């Protein structure tokens, strides 16, 4: 499909419609610009993940998630506020967004977010990472709820 949507995305191999301007922010990360596959049987949600920091804007359009919204919120929700040893890992369906979680003794969860597009272009490969830290109880739960609301979409 040729053309550009209201968010400025180039149309992709999948017909999709722009949804709204909802967004979730966590530190320098922004989840925004939701798009839903036109085919109701497709079940995919596409969105933007962006890292913005002084001197850096890393923008990744077309991150894919099933419209049930369960992946990332379930991972983050399953991080035990009492802590754990080592690292826990999550990645998006296309492996273009990944999260590494570590618990620290101050009762916080450190999340390293990495954007690395699986779609390679003539301009080459790139990746960008940012680290956020959340209180392991209520602050983490607030993020989980916000991401669930962002990623879970009413089909139809």
PDB file of N, CA and C in Angstrom, residues 26-94:
ATOM      1  N   UNK A  26       8.464   6.048  29.948  1.00  0.00           N
ATOM      2  CA  UNK A  26       9.237   5.539  31.075  1.00  0.00           C
ATOM      3  C   UNK A  26      10.661   6.050  30.872  1.00  0.00           C
ATOM      4  N   UNK A  27      11.062   6.991  31.699  1.00  0.00           N
ATOM      5  CA  UNK A  27      12.368   7.621  31.520  1.00  0.00           C
ATOM      6  C   UNK A  27      12.468   8.204  30.125  1.00  0.00           C
ATOM      7  N   UNK A  28      13.553   7.908  29.405  1.00  0.00           N
ATOM      8  CA  UNK A  28      13.738   8.464  28.066  1.00  0.00           C
ATOM      9  C   UNK A  28      12.983   7.696  26.971  1.00  0.00           C
ATOM     10  N   UNK A  29      12.230   6.658  27.344  1.00  0.00           N
ATOM     11  CA  UNK A  29      11.492   5.871  26.358  1.00  0.00           C
ATOM     12  C   UNK A  29      10.076   6.389  26.196  1.00  0.00           C
ATOM     13  N   UNK A  30       9.600   6.271  24.963  1.00  0.00           N
ATOM     14  CA  UNK A  30       8.210   6.608  24.660  1.00  0.00           C
ATOM     15  C   UNK A  30       7.645   5.530  23.760  1.00  0.00           C
ATOM     16  N   UNK A  31       6.491   4.983  24.154  1.00  0.00           N
ATOM     17  CA  UNK A  31       5.712   4.051  23.348  1.00  0.00           C
ATOM     18  C   UNK A  31       4.544   4.863  22.817  1.00  0.00           C
ATOM     19  N   UNK A  32       4.332   4.900  21.492  1.00  0.00           N
ATOM     20  CA  UNK A  32       3.297   5.779  20.928  1.00  0.00           C
ATOM     21  C   UNK A  32       2.895   5.301  19.535  1.00  0.00           C
ATOM     22  N   UNK A  33       2.009   6.079  18.905  1.00  0.00           N
ATOM     23  CA  UNK A  33       1.616   5.912  17.501  1.00  0.00           C
ATOM     24  C   UNK A  33       1.136   4.503  17.172  1.00  0.00           C
ATOM     25  N   UNK A  34       0.082   4.086  17.850  1.00  0.00           N
ATOM     26  CA  UNK A  34      -0.453   2.737  17.625  1.00  0.00           C
ATOM     27  C   UNK A  34      -1.138   2.626  16.263  1.00  0.00           C
ATOM     28  N   UNK A  35      -0.932   1.481  15.626  1.00  0.00           N
ATOM     29  CA  UNK A  35      -1.564   1.131  14.355  1.00  0.00           C
ATOM     30  C   UNK A  35      -2.065  -0.298  14.477  1.00  0.00           C
ATOM     31  N   UNK A  36      -3.212  -0.572  13.926  1.00  0.00           N
ATOM     32  CA  UNK A  36      -3.804  -1.904  13.969  1.00  0.00           C
ATOM     33  C   UNK A  36      -3.891  -2.453  12.551  1.00  0.00           C
ATOM     34  N   UNK A  37      -3.570  -3.733  12.395  1.00  0.00           N
ATOM     35  CA  UNK A  37      -3.702  -4.369  11.079  1.00  0.00           C
ATOM     36  C   UNK A  37      -5.152  -4.259  10.620  1.00  0.00           C
ATOM     37  N   UNK A  38      -5.352  -3.903   9.354  1.00  0.00           N
ATOM     38  CA  UNK A  38      -6.703  -3.758   8.798  1.00  0.00           C
ATOM     39  C   UNK A  38      -7.477  -5.071   8.842  1.00  0.00           C
ATOM     40  N   UNK A  39      -6.794  -6.169   8.587  1.00  0.00           N
ATOM     41  CA  UNK A  39      -7.422  -7.482   8.599  1.00  0.00           C
ATOM     42  C   UNK A  39      -7.705  -7.877  10.048  1.00  0.00           C
ATOM     43  N   UNK A  40      -8.971  -7.971  10.408  1.00  0.00           N
ATOM     44  CA  UNK A  40      -9.356  -8.281  11.795  1.00  0.00           C
ATOM     45  C   UNK A  40      -8.811  -9.636  12.257  1.00  0.00           C
ATOM     46  N   UNK A  41      -8.533 -10.541  11.326  1.00  0.00           N
ATOM     47  CA  UNK A  41      -7.988 -11.846  11.687  1.00  0.00           C
ATOM     48  C   UNK A  41      -6.479 -11.818  11.918  1.00  0.00           C
ATOM     49  N   UNK A  42      -5.838 -10.719  11.563  1.00  0.00           N
ATOM     50  CA  UNK A  42      -4.392 -10.594  11.692  1.00  0.00           C
ATOM     51  C   UNK A  42      -3.979 -10.549  13.169  1.00  0.00           C
ATOM     52  N   UNK A  43      -4.638  -9.717  13.967  1.00  0.00           N
ATOM     53  CA  UNK A  43      -4.382  -9.674  15.400  1.00  0.00           C
ATOM     54  C   UNK A  43      -3.117  -8.961  15.821  1.00  0.00           C
ATOM     55  N   UNK A  44      -2.486  -8.190  14.923  1.00  0.00           N
ATOM     56  CA  UNK A  44      -1.248  -7.509  15.291  1.00  0.00           C
ATOM     57  C   UNK A  44      -1.453  -6.017  15.496  1.00  0.00           C
ATOM     58  N   UNK A  45      -0.728  -5.519  16.467  1.00  0.00           N
ATOM     59  CA  UNK A  45      -0.652  -4.101  16.759  1.00  0.00           C
ATOM     60  C   UNK A  45       0.760  -3.658  16.404  1.00  0.00           C
ATOM     61  N   UNK A  46       0.879  -2.505  15.773  1.00  0.00           N
ATOM     62  CA  UNK A  46       2.180  -1.939  15.425  1.00  0.00           C
ATOM     63  C   UNK A  46       2.285  -0.598  16.136  1.00  0.00           C
ATOM     64  N   UNK A  47       3.467  -0.269  16.608  1.00  0.00           N
ATOM     65  CA  UNK A  47       3.623   0.983  17.342  1.00  0.00           C
ATOM     66  C   UNK A  47       5.064   1.461  17.260  1.00  0.00           C
ATOM     67  N   UNK A  48       5.291   2.635  17.784  1.00  0.00           N
ATOM     68  CA  UNK A  48       6.597   3.264  17.816  1.00  0.00           C
ATOM     69  C   UNK A  48       7.207   3.099  19.199  1.00  0.00           C
ATOM     70  N   UNK A  49       8.502   2.815  19.245  1.00  0.00           N
ATOM     71  CA  UNK A  49       9.262   2.926  20.487  1.00  0.00           C
ATOM     72  C   UNK A  49      10.399   3.892  20.180  1.00  0.00           C
ATOM     73  N   UNK A  50      10.568   4.854  21.054  1.00  0.00           N
ATOM     74  CA  UNK A  50      11.528   5.914  20.813  1.00  0.00           C
ATOM     75  C   UNK A  50      12.339   6.155  22.085  1.00  0.00           C
ATOM     76  N   UNK A  51      13.636   6.373  21.912  1.00  0.00           N
ATOM     77  CA  UNK A  51      14.502   6.790  23.009  1.00  0.00           C
ATOM     78  C   UNK A  51      14.948   8.211  22.681  1.00  0.00           C
ATOM     79  N   UNK A  52      14.683   9.135  23.605  1.00  0.00           N
ATOM     80  CA  UNK A  52      15.087  10.521  23.414  1.00  0.00           C
ATOM     81  C   UNK A  52      15.914  10.940  24.621  1.00  0.00           C
ATOM     82  N   UNK A  53      17.128  11.378  24.353  1.00  0.00           N
ATOM     83  CA  UNK A  53      18.036  11.854  25.391  1.00  0.00           C
ATOM     84  C   UNK A  53      18.863  12.979  24.778  1.00  0.00           C
ATOM     85  N   UNK A  54      19.544  13.773  25.581  1.00  0.00           N
ATOM     86  CA  UNK A  54      20.359  14.845  25.005  1.00  0.00           C
ATOM     87  C   UNK A  54      21.296  14.309  23.918  1.00  0.00           C
ATOM     88  N   UNK A  55      21.145  14.831  22.719  1.00  0.00           N
ATOM     89  CA  UNK A  55      21.980  14.423  21.600  1.00  0.00           C
ATOM     90  C   UNK A  55      21.578  13.134  20.918  1.00  0.00           C
ATOM     91  N   UNK A  56      20.452  12.535  21.315  1.00  0.00           N
ATOM     92  CA  UNK A  56      20.052  11.250  20.743  1.00  0.00           C
ATOM     93  C   UNK A  56      18.545  11.186  20.546  1.00  0.00           C
ATOM     94  N   UNK A  57      18.155  10.768  19.353  1.00  0.00           N
ATOM     95  CA  UNK A  57      16.772  10.373  19.090  1.00  0.00           C
ATOM     96  C   UNK A  57      16.860   9.070  18.304  1.00  0.00           C
ATOM     97  N   UNK A  58      16.418   7.977  18.915  1.00  0.00           N
ATOM     98  CA  UNK A  58      16.370   6.674  18.247  1.00  0.00           C
ATOM     99  C   UNK A  58      14.902   6.313  18.107  1.00  0.00           C
ATOM    100  N   UNK A  59      14.427   6.235  16.881  1.00  0.00           N
ATOM    101  CA  UNK A  59      13.009   6.046  16.596  1.00  0.00           C
ATOM    102  C   UNK A  59      12.817   4.749  15.830  1.00  0.00           C
ATOM    103  N   UNK A  60      12.020   3.850  16.396  1.00  0.00           N
ATOM    104  CA  UNK A  60      11.774   2.557  15.771  1.00  0.00           C
ATOM    105  C   UNK A  60      10.272   2.397  15.532  1.00  0.00           C
ATOM    106  N   UNK A  61       9.865   2.548  14.281  1.00  0.00           N
ATOM    107  CA  UNK A  61       8.456   2.398  13.892  1.00  0.00           C
ATOM    108  C   UNK A  61       8.171   0.944  13.572  1.00  0.00           C
ATOM    109  N   UNK A  62       6.920   0.554  13.732  1.00  0.00           N
ATOM    110  CA  UNK A  62       6.483  -0.767  13.302  1.00  0.00           C
ATOM    111  C   UNK A  62       6.839  -1.899  14.235  1.00  0.00           C
ATOM    112  N   UNK A  63       7.121  -1.587  15.507  1.00  0.00           N
ATOM    113  CA  UNK A  63       7.326  -2.656  16.481  1.00  0.00           C
ATOM    114  C   UNK A  63       6.021  -3.438  16.541  1.00  0.00           C
ATOM    115  N   UNK A  64       6.110  -4.752  16.572  1.00  0.00           N
ATOM    116  CA  UNK A  64       4.933  -5.613  16.463  1.00  0.00           C
ATOM    117  C   UNK A  64       4.616  -6.291  17.780  1.00  0.00           C
ATOM    118  N   UNK A  65       3.340  -6.339  18.085  1.00  0.00           N
ATOM    119  CA  UNK A  65       2.855  -7.042  19.273  1.00  0.00           C
ATOM    120  C   UNK A  65       1.495  -7.630  18.920  1.00  0.00           C
ATOM    121  N   UNK A  66       1.154  -8.756  19.501  1.00  0.00           N
ATOM    122  CA  UNK A  66      -0.215  -9.234  19.338  1.00  0.00           C
ATOM    123  C   UNK A  66      -1.117  -8.261  20.074  1.00  0.00           C
ATOM    124  N   UNK A  67      -2.277  -8.001  19.511  1.00  0.00           N
ATOM    125  CA  UNK A  67      -3.172  -6.988  20.058  1.00  0.00           C
ATOM    126  C   UNK A  67      -3.763  -7.369  21.409  1.00  0.00           C
ATOM    127  N   UNK A  68      -3.462  -8.579  21.918  1.00  0.00           N
ATOM    128  CA  UNK A  68      -3.927  -8.914  23.264  1.00  0.00           C
ATOM    129  C   UNK A  68      -3.075  -8.229  24.330  1.00  0.00           C
ATOM    130  N   UNK A  69      -1.930  -7.671  23.925  1.00  0.00           N
ATOM    131  CA  UNK A  69      -1.121  -6.866  24.809  1.00  0.00           C
ATOM    132  C   UNK A  69      -0.414  -7.605  25.924  1.00  0.00           C
ATOM    133  N   UNK A  70      -0.292  -8.906  25.853  1.00  0.00           N
ATOM    134  CA  UNK A  70       0.174  -9.668  27.004  1.00  0.00           C
ATOM    135  C   UNK A  70       1.689  -9.738  27.167  1.00  0.00           C
ATOM    136  N   UNK A  71       2.479  -9.693  26.119  1.00  0.00           N
ATOM    137  CA  UNK A  71       3.910  -9.969  26.203  1.00  0.00           C
ATOM    138  C   UNK A  71       4.687  -9.153  27.213  1.00  0.00           C
ATOM    139  N   UNK A  72       4.926  -7.883  26.913  1.00  0.00           N
ATOM    140  CA  UNK A  72       5.742  -7.035  27.763  1.00  0.00           C
ATOM    141  C   UNK A  72       5.115  -6.803  29.138  1.00  0.00           C
ATOM    142  N   UNK A  73       3.815  -6.482  29.235  1.00  0.00           N
ATOM    143  CA  UNK A  73       3.236  -6.312  30.576  1.00  0.00           C
ATOM    144  C   UNK A  73       3.338  -7.567  31.443  1.00  0.00           C
ATOM    145  N   UNK A  74       3.179  -8.735  30.850  1.00  0.00           N
ATOM    146  CA  UNK A  74       3.309  -9.982  31.625  1.00  0.00           C
ATOM    147  C   UNK A  74       4.733 -10.168  32.122  1.00  0.00           C
ATOM    148  N   UNK A  75       5.707  -9.875  31.269  1.00  0.00           N
ATOM    149  CA  UNK A  75       7.106  -9.987  31.695  1.00  0.00           C
ATOM    150  C   UNK A  75       7.378  -9.052  32.868  1.00  0.00           C
ATOM    151  N   UNK A  76       7.040  -7.785  32.702  1.00  0.00           N
ATOM    152  CA  UNK A  76       7.311  -6.810  33.767  1.00  0.00           C
ATOM    153  C   UNK A  76       6.503  -7.118  35.024  1.00  0.00           C
ATOM    154  N   UNK A  77       5.253  -7.529  34.854  1.00  0.00           N
ATOM    155  CA  UNK A  77       4.409  -7.867  36.001  1.00  0.00           C
ATOM    156  C   UNK A  77       4.927  -9.064  36.768  1.00  0.00           C
ATOM    157  N   UNK A  78       5.640  -9.952  36.097  1.00  0.00           N
ATOM    158  CA  UNK A  78       6.174 -11.147  36.741  1.00  0.00           C
ATOM    159  C   UNK A  78       7.492 -10.923  37.472  1.00  0.00           C
ATOM    160  N   UNK A  79       8.020  -9.696  37.424  1.00  0.00           N
ATOM    161  CA  UNK A  79       9.256  -9.401  38.139  1.00  0.00           C
ATOM    162  C   UNK A  79       8.935  -9.258  39.626  1.00  0.00           C
ATOM    163  N   UNK A  80       9.449 -10.146  40.426  1.00  0.00           N
ATOM    164  CA  UNK A  80       9.129 -10.240  41.854  1.00  0.00           C
ATOM    165  C   UNK A  80       9.709  -9.064  42.636  1.00  0.00           C
ATOM    166  N   UNK A  81       8.856  -8.341  43.350  1.00  0.00           N
ATOM    167  CA  UNK A  81       9.303  -7.180  44.121  1.00  0.00           C
ATOM    168  C   UNK A  81      10.279  -7.557  45.229  1.00  0.00           C
ATOM    169  N   UNK A  82      10.331  -8.835  45.590  1.00  0.00           N
ATOM    170  CA  UNK A  82      11.260  -9.299  46.628  1.00  0.00           C
ATOM    171  C   UNK A  82      12.659  -9.540  46.073  1.00  0.00           C
ATOM    172  N   UNK A  83      12.788  -9.519  44.753  1.00  0.00           N
ATOM    173  CA  UNK A  83      14.089  -9.634  44.132  1.00  0.00           C
ATOM    174  C   UNK A  83      14.395 -11.003  43.577  1.00  0.00           C
ATOM    175  N   UNK A  84      15.515 -11.102  42.873  1.00  0.00           N
ATOM    176  CA  UNK A  84      15.986 -12.326  42.250  1.00  0.00           C
ATOM    177  C   UNK A  84      17.475 -12.161  41.966  1.00  0.00           C
ATOM    178  N   UNK A  85      18.102 -13.256  41.667  1.00  0.00           N
ATOM    179  CA  UNK A  85      19.523 -13.256  41.305  1.00  0.00           C
ATOM    180  C   UNK A  85      19.658 -13.176  39.790  1.00  0.00           C
ATOM    181  N   UNK A  86      20.678 -12.497  39.322  1.00  0.00           N
ATOM    182  CA  UNK A  86      20.993 -12.470  37.900  1.00  0.00           C
ATOM    183  C   UNK A  86      20.080 -11.571  37.084  1.00  0.00           C
ATOM    184  N   UNK A  87      19.916 -11.936  35.813  1.00  0.00           N
ATOM    185  CA  UNK A  87      19.146 -11.141  34.872  1.00  0.00           C
ATOM    186  C   UNK A  87      17.948 -11.928  34.348  1.00  0.00           C
ATOM    187  N   UNK A  88      16.913 -11.182  34.001  1.00  0.00           N
ATOM    188  CA  UNK A  88      15.766 -11.757  33.301  1.00  0.00           C
ATOM    189  C   UNK A  88      15.647 -11.026  31.969  1.00  0.00           C
ATOM    190  N   UNK A  89      15.274 -11.776  30.920  1.00  0.00           N
ATOM    191  CA  UNK A  89      15.278 -11.226  29.563  1.00  0.00           C
ATOM    192  C   UNK A  89      13.901 -11.334  28.917  1.00  0.00           C
ATOM    193  N   UNK A  90      13.583 -10.348  28.076  1.00  0.00           N
ATOM    194  CA  UNK A  90      12.369 -10.350  27.254  1.00  0.00           C
ATOM    195  C   UNK A  90      12.719  -9.699  25.923  1.00  0.00           C
ATOM    196  N   UNK A  91      12.043 -10.137  24.860  1.00  0.00           N
ATOM    197  CA  UNK A  91      12.178  -9.475  23.567  1.00  0.00           C
ATOM    198  C   UNK A  91      10.837  -9.510  22.850  1.00  0.00           C
ATOM    199  N   UNK A  92      10.637  -8.531  21.983  1.00  0.00           N
ATOM    200  CA  UNK A  92       9.400  -8.445  21.204  1.00  0.00           C
ATOM    201  C   UNK A  92       9.352  -9.564  20.172  1.00  0.00           C
ATOM    202  N   UNK A  93       8.192  -9.737  19.563  1.00  0.00           N
ATOM    203  CA  UNK A  93       7.980 -10.818  18.598  1.00  0.00           C
ATOM    204  C   UNK A  93       9.014 -10.788  17.469  1.00  0.00           C
ATOM    205  N   UNK A  94       9.341  -9.612  16.981  1.00  0.00           N
ATOM    206  CA  UNK A  94      10.320  -9.493  15.897  1.00  0.00           C
ATOM    207  C   UNK A  94      11.744  -9.322  16.417  1.00  0.00           C
TER     208      UNK A  94
END
